[in-house]
Amino acid sequence: MHASASRHLHGDRSAWSDGKESSLLTYGIRKDGFVALAPRSRNVVGLLVLRPVRWGGGELLLNANCSGADVGSIRVELRDADSSTPLPGYTVEDSAVFASDSLAWQAVWGSSNRTMASLSGRALRVAVELRGGARLYAVRGRWTAVG
């Protein structure tokens, strides 16, 4: 994204020849970073539960930022698509805690860092817990909508 900045009024043609300075600026925006989901306040736990999906294999990746002045954390839970009950071994308590900044953090569970590889073809819901200053920009994975 580009913008310009100057010390004169927009459209002031006299500024072109009187030596007033102007600049061309370049801004960078993080991938999928136009909008973020965050808890209403640092004292509130936010919870995003996605609609049911059929997992197509591969890994669940999150674009999130929990670092900087608004330190926070994110954990992920997988739930049954119909009953919305947590899947054994994939609860929020089993989830690795994410507390950094990444465009593609891979969600893992348990002490062995279990992934979603064994869940290919299963209908499920993804629930994302956000604490403190956590900001979630995107949830990515190979899935198709169920129902």
Short mmCIF file of the C-alpha atoms (twelve columns), coordinates in Angstrom:
data_MODEL
# 
_entry.id   MODEL 
# 
loop_
_atom_site.group_PDB 
_atom_site.id 
_atom_site.type_symbol 
_atom_site.label_atom_id 
_atom_site.label_alt_id 
_atom_site.label_comp_id 
_atom_site.label_asym_id 
_atom_site.label_seq_id 
_atom_site.Cartn_x 
_atom_site.Cartn_y 
_atom_site.Cartn_z 
_atom_site.pdbx_PDB_model_num 
ATOM 1   C CA . MET A 1   0.000   0.000   0.000  1 
ATOM 2   C CA . HIS A 2   1.347   3.437   -0.855 1 
ATOM 3   C CA . ALA A 3   0.549   6.954   0.354  1 
ATOM 4   C CA . SER A 4   2.036   10.401  0.069  1 
ATOM 5   C CA . ALA A 5   2.812   12.972  2.751  1 
ATOM 6   C CA . SER A 6   3.727   16.632  2.491  1 
ATOM 7   C CA . ARG A 7   3.884   19.877  4.446  1 
ATOM 8   C CA . HIS A 8   1.552   21.739  2.094  1 
ATOM 9   C CA . LEU A 9   -2.159  21.628  1.392  1 
ATOM 10  C CA . HIS A 10  -3.453  19.122  -1.121 1 
ATOM 11  C CA . GLY A 11  -3.637  20.726  -4.554 1 
ATOM 12  C CA . ASP A 12  -1.323  23.659  -3.687 1 
ATOM 13  C CA . ARG A 13  0.610   23.944  -6.954 1 
ATOM 14  C CA . SER A 14  2.881   26.686  -5.609 1 
ATOM 15  C CA . ALA A 15  4.436   24.094  -3.283 1 
ATOM 16  C CA . TRP A 16  5.889   22.261  -6.293 1 
ATOM 17  C CA . SER A 17  8.423   24.982  -6.929 1 
ATOM 18  C CA . ASP A 18  9.057   26.507  -3.503 1 
ATOM 19  C CA . GLY A 19  11.126  23.613  -2.135 1 
ATOM 20  C CA . LYS A 20  8.593   22.222  0.344  1 
ATOM 21  C CA . GLU A 21  9.256   18.557  0.949  1 
ATOM 22  C CA . SER A 22  6.994   15.654  0.017  1 
ATOM 23  C CA . SER A 23  7.390   11.921  0.557  1 
ATOM 24  C CA . LEU A 24  6.091   8.691   -0.892 1 
ATOM 25  C CA . LEU A 25  5.353   6.143   1.851  1 
ATOM 26  C CA . THR A 26  5.040   2.367   1.693  1 
ATOM 27  C CA . TYR A 27  3.007   0.411   4.257  1 
ATOM 28  C CA . GLY A 28  2.961   -3.329  4.828  1 
ATOM 29  C CA . ILE A 29  -0.088  -5.267  6.000  1 
ATOM 30  C CA . ARG A 30  0.211   -8.767  7.457  1 
ATOM 31  C CA . LYS A 31  -1.290  -11.558 5.361  1 
ATOM 32  C CA . ASP A 32  -5.016  -11.902 6.155  1 
ATOM 33  C CA . GLY A 33  -4.450  -9.002  8.557  1 
ATOM 34  C CA . PHE A 34  -7.241  -6.599  7.644  1 
ATOM 35  C CA . VAL A 35  -9.520  -7.685  10.503 1 
ATOM 36  C CA . ALA A 36  -8.823  -9.516  13.754 1 
ATOM 37  C CA . LEU A 37  -11.074 -11.203 16.285 1 
ATOM 38  C CA . ALA A 38  -10.177 -10.364 19.897 1 
ATOM 39  C CA . PRO A 39  -11.787 -10.641 23.339 1 
ATOM 40  C CA . ARG A 40  -13.934 -7.654  24.331 1 
ATOM 41  C CA . SER A 41  -11.474 -6.871  27.146 1 
ATOM 42  C CA . ARG A 42  -8.377  -8.396  28.736 1 
ATOM 43  C CA . ASN A 43  -10.535 -9.824  31.548 1 
ATOM 44  C CA . VAL A 44  -12.886 -11.707 29.211 1 
ATOM 45  C CA . VAL A 45  -12.222 -15.099 27.586 1 
ATOM 46  C CA . GLY A 46  -13.300 -15.067 23.952 1 
ATOM 47  C CA . LEU A 47  -14.518 -18.234 22.223 1 
ATOM 48  C CA . LEU A 48  -14.951 -18.711 18.483 1 
ATOM 49  C CA . VAL A 49  -16.722 -21.929 17.434 1 
ATOM 50  C CA . LEU A 50  -16.712 -22.593 13.696 1 
ATOM 51  C CA . ARG A 51  -19.610 -24.230 11.905 1 
ATOM 52  C CA . PRO A 52  -19.333 -27.995 11.298 1 
ATOM 53  C CA . VAL A 53  -16.763 -29.027 8.701  1 
ATOM 54  C CA . ARG A 54  -15.445 -32.293 7.275  1 
ATOM 55  C CA . TRP A 55  -11.704 -32.314 7.859  1 
ATOM 56  C CA . GLY A 56  -9.838  -32.937 4.603  1 
ATOM 57  C CA . GLY A 57  -6.453  -33.803 6.079  1 
ATOM 58  C CA . GLY A 58  -3.368  -31.788 6.778  1 
ATOM 59  C CA . GLU A 59  -2.942  -29.420 9.670  1 
ATOM 60  C CA . LEU A 60  -4.927  -26.611 11.243 1 
ATOM 61  C CA . LEU A 61  -3.059  -23.301 10.942 1 
ATOM 62  C CA . LEU A 62  -3.817  -20.047 12.738 1 
ATOM 63  C CA . ASN A 63  -2.716  -16.545 11.779 1 
ATOM 64  C CA . ALA A 64  -2.581  -14.855 15.187 1 
ATOM 65  C CA . ASN A 65  -0.729  -12.373 17.350 1 
ATOM 66  C CA . CYS A 66  -0.526  -12.681 21.131 1 
ATOM 67  C CA . SER A 67  2.672   -10.678 21.656 1 
ATOM 68  C CA . GLY A 68  3.584   -7.047  22.113 1 
ATOM 69  C CA . ALA A 69  1.895   -4.678  24.556 1 
ATOM 70  C CA . ASP A 70  -1.308  -6.741  24.681 1 
ATOM 71  C CA . VAL A 71  0.112   -10.127 25.682 1 
ATOM 72  C CA . GLY A 72  -2.427  -12.928 25.430 1 
ATOM 73  C CA . SER A 73  -2.823  -16.585 24.514 1 
ATOM 74  C CA . ILE A 74  -4.770  -18.922 22.263 1 
ATOM 75  C CA . ARG A 75  -5.770  -22.563 22.680 1 
ATOM 76  C CA . VAL A 76  -7.739  -24.761 20.263 1 
ATOM 77  C CA . GLU A 77  -10.344 -27.468 20.870 1 
ATOM 78  C CA . LEU A 78  -11.884 -29.902 18.411 1 
ATOM 79  C CA . ARG A 79  -15.522 -30.874 18.917 1 
ATOM 80  C CA . ASP A 80  -17.942 -33.416 17.526 1 
ATOM 81  C CA . ALA A 81  -19.870 -31.823 14.638 1 
ATOM 82  C CA . ASP A 82  -23.312 -32.933 15.887 1 
ATOM 83  C CA . SER A 83  -23.154 -32.774 19.691 1 
ATOM 84  C CA . SER A 84  -20.397 -30.116 19.963 1 
ATOM 85  C CA . THR A 85  -18.786 -32.152 22.767 1 
ATOM 86  C CA . PRO A 86  -14.965 -32.023 22.884 1 
ATOM 87  C CA . LEU A 87  -13.122 -34.863 21.163 1 
ATOM 88  C CA . PRO A 88  -11.016 -36.909 23.623 1 
ATOM 89  C CA . GLY A 89  -7.381  -35.820 23.417 1 
ATOM 90  C CA . TYR A 90  -8.292  -32.611 21.564 1 
ATOM 91  C CA . THR A 91  -9.783  -30.551 24.410 1 
ATOM 92  C CA . VAL A 92  -8.771  -26.999 25.234 1 
ATOM 93  C CA . GLU A 93  -6.906  -28.386 28.252 1 
ATOM 94  C CA . ASP A 94  -4.901  -30.701 25.939 1 
ATOM 95  C CA . SER A 95  -4.073  -27.878 23.523 1 
ATOM 96  C CA . ALA A 96  -0.642  -26.337 23.258 1 
ATOM 97  C CA . VAL A 97  -0.766  -22.692 24.332 1 
ATOM 98  C CA . PHE A 98  0.090   -20.178 21.633 1 
ATOM 99  C CA . ALA A 99  1.500   -16.897 23.002 1 
ATOM 100 C CA . SER A 100 3.569   -15.457 20.162 1 
ATOM 101 C CA . ASP A 101 3.067   -14.005 16.669 1 
ATOM 102 C CA . SER A 102 2.731   -16.224 13.608 1 
ATOM 103 C CA . LEU A 103 1.125   -16.244 10.179 1 
ATOM 104 C CA . ALA A 104 0.822   -20.056 10.321 1 
ATOM 105 C CA . TRP A 105 0.898   -21.511 13.853 1 
ATOM 106 C CA . GLN A 106 0.123   -25.246 13.755 1 
ATOM 107 C CA . ALA A 107 -2.335  -26.338 16.442 1 
ATOM 108 C CA . VAL A 108 -1.160  -29.397 18.421 1 
ATOM 109 C CA . TRP A 109 -2.455  -31.278 21.472 1 
ATOM 110 C CA . GLY A 110 -0.974  -33.325 24.313 1 
ATOM 111 C CA . SER A 111 2.587   -33.899 25.434 1 
ATOM 112 C CA . SER A 112 3.331   -35.725 22.180 1 
ATOM 113 C CA . ASN A 113 2.176   -32.722 20.078 1 
ATOM 114 C CA . ARG A 114 -0.646  -34.694 18.443 1 
ATOM 115 C CA . THR A 115 -1.820  -33.146 15.161 1 
ATOM 116 C CA . MET A 116 -4.992  -33.485 13.098 1 
ATOM 117 C CA . ALA A 117 -3.500  -36.046 10.687 1 
ATOM 118 C CA . SER A 118 -5.617  -38.931 12.048 1 
ATOM 119 C CA . LEU A 119 -8.884  -36.958 11.719 1 
ATOM 120 C CA . SER A 120 -9.048  -36.881 7.916  1 
ATOM 121 C CA . GLY A 121 -12.645 -37.369 6.750  1 
ATOM 122 C CA . ARG A 122 -14.163 -36.694 10.193 1 
ATOM 123 C CA . ALA A 123 -16.951 -34.154 10.709 1 
ATOM 124 C CA . LEU A 124 -15.996 -31.741 13.491 1 
ATOM 125 C CA . ARG A 125 -16.132 -28.194 14.834 1 
ATOM 126 C CA . VAL A 126 -13.076 -26.086 15.613 1 
ATOM 127 C CA . ALA A 127 -13.256 -23.937 18.773 1 
ATOM 128 C CA . VAL A 128 -10.641 -21.243 19.413 1 
ATOM 129 C CA . GLU A 129 -10.193 -19.766 22.905 1 
ATOM 130 C CA . LEU A 130 -8.710  -16.246 23.060 1 
ATOM 131 C CA . ARG A 131 -7.358  -14.724 26.289 1 
ATOM 132 C CA . GLY A 132 -5.935  -11.319 27.151 1 
ATOM 133 C CA . GLY A 133 -4.756  -9.325  24.141 1 
ATOM 134 C CA . ALA A 134 -4.891  -12.241 21.683 1 
ATOM 135 C CA . ARG A 135 -5.813  -11.354 18.111 1 
ATOM 136 C CA . LEU A 136 -6.934  -14.009 15.631 1 
ATOM 137 C CA . TYR A 137 -6.684  -13.037 11.959 1 
ATOM 138 C CA . ALA A 138 -7.416  -16.317 10.157 1 
ATOM 139 C CA . VAL A 139 -8.054  -20.046 10.671 1 
ATOM 140 C CA . ARG A 140 -6.851  -22.155 7.749  1 
ATOM 141 C CA . GLY A 141 -7.112  -25.802 6.871  1 
ATOM 142 C CA . ARG A 142 -8.443  -28.249 4.273  1 
ATOM 143 C CA . TRP A 143 -12.135 -28.731 4.994  1 
ATOM 144 C CA . THR A 144 -15.541 -28.723 3.372  1 
ATOM 145 C CA . ALA A 145 -18.775 -27.491 4.926  1 
ATOM 146 C CA . VAL A 146 -21.088 -30.073 6.515  1 
ATOM 147 C CA . GLY A 147 -24.865 -29.723 6.184  1 
# 
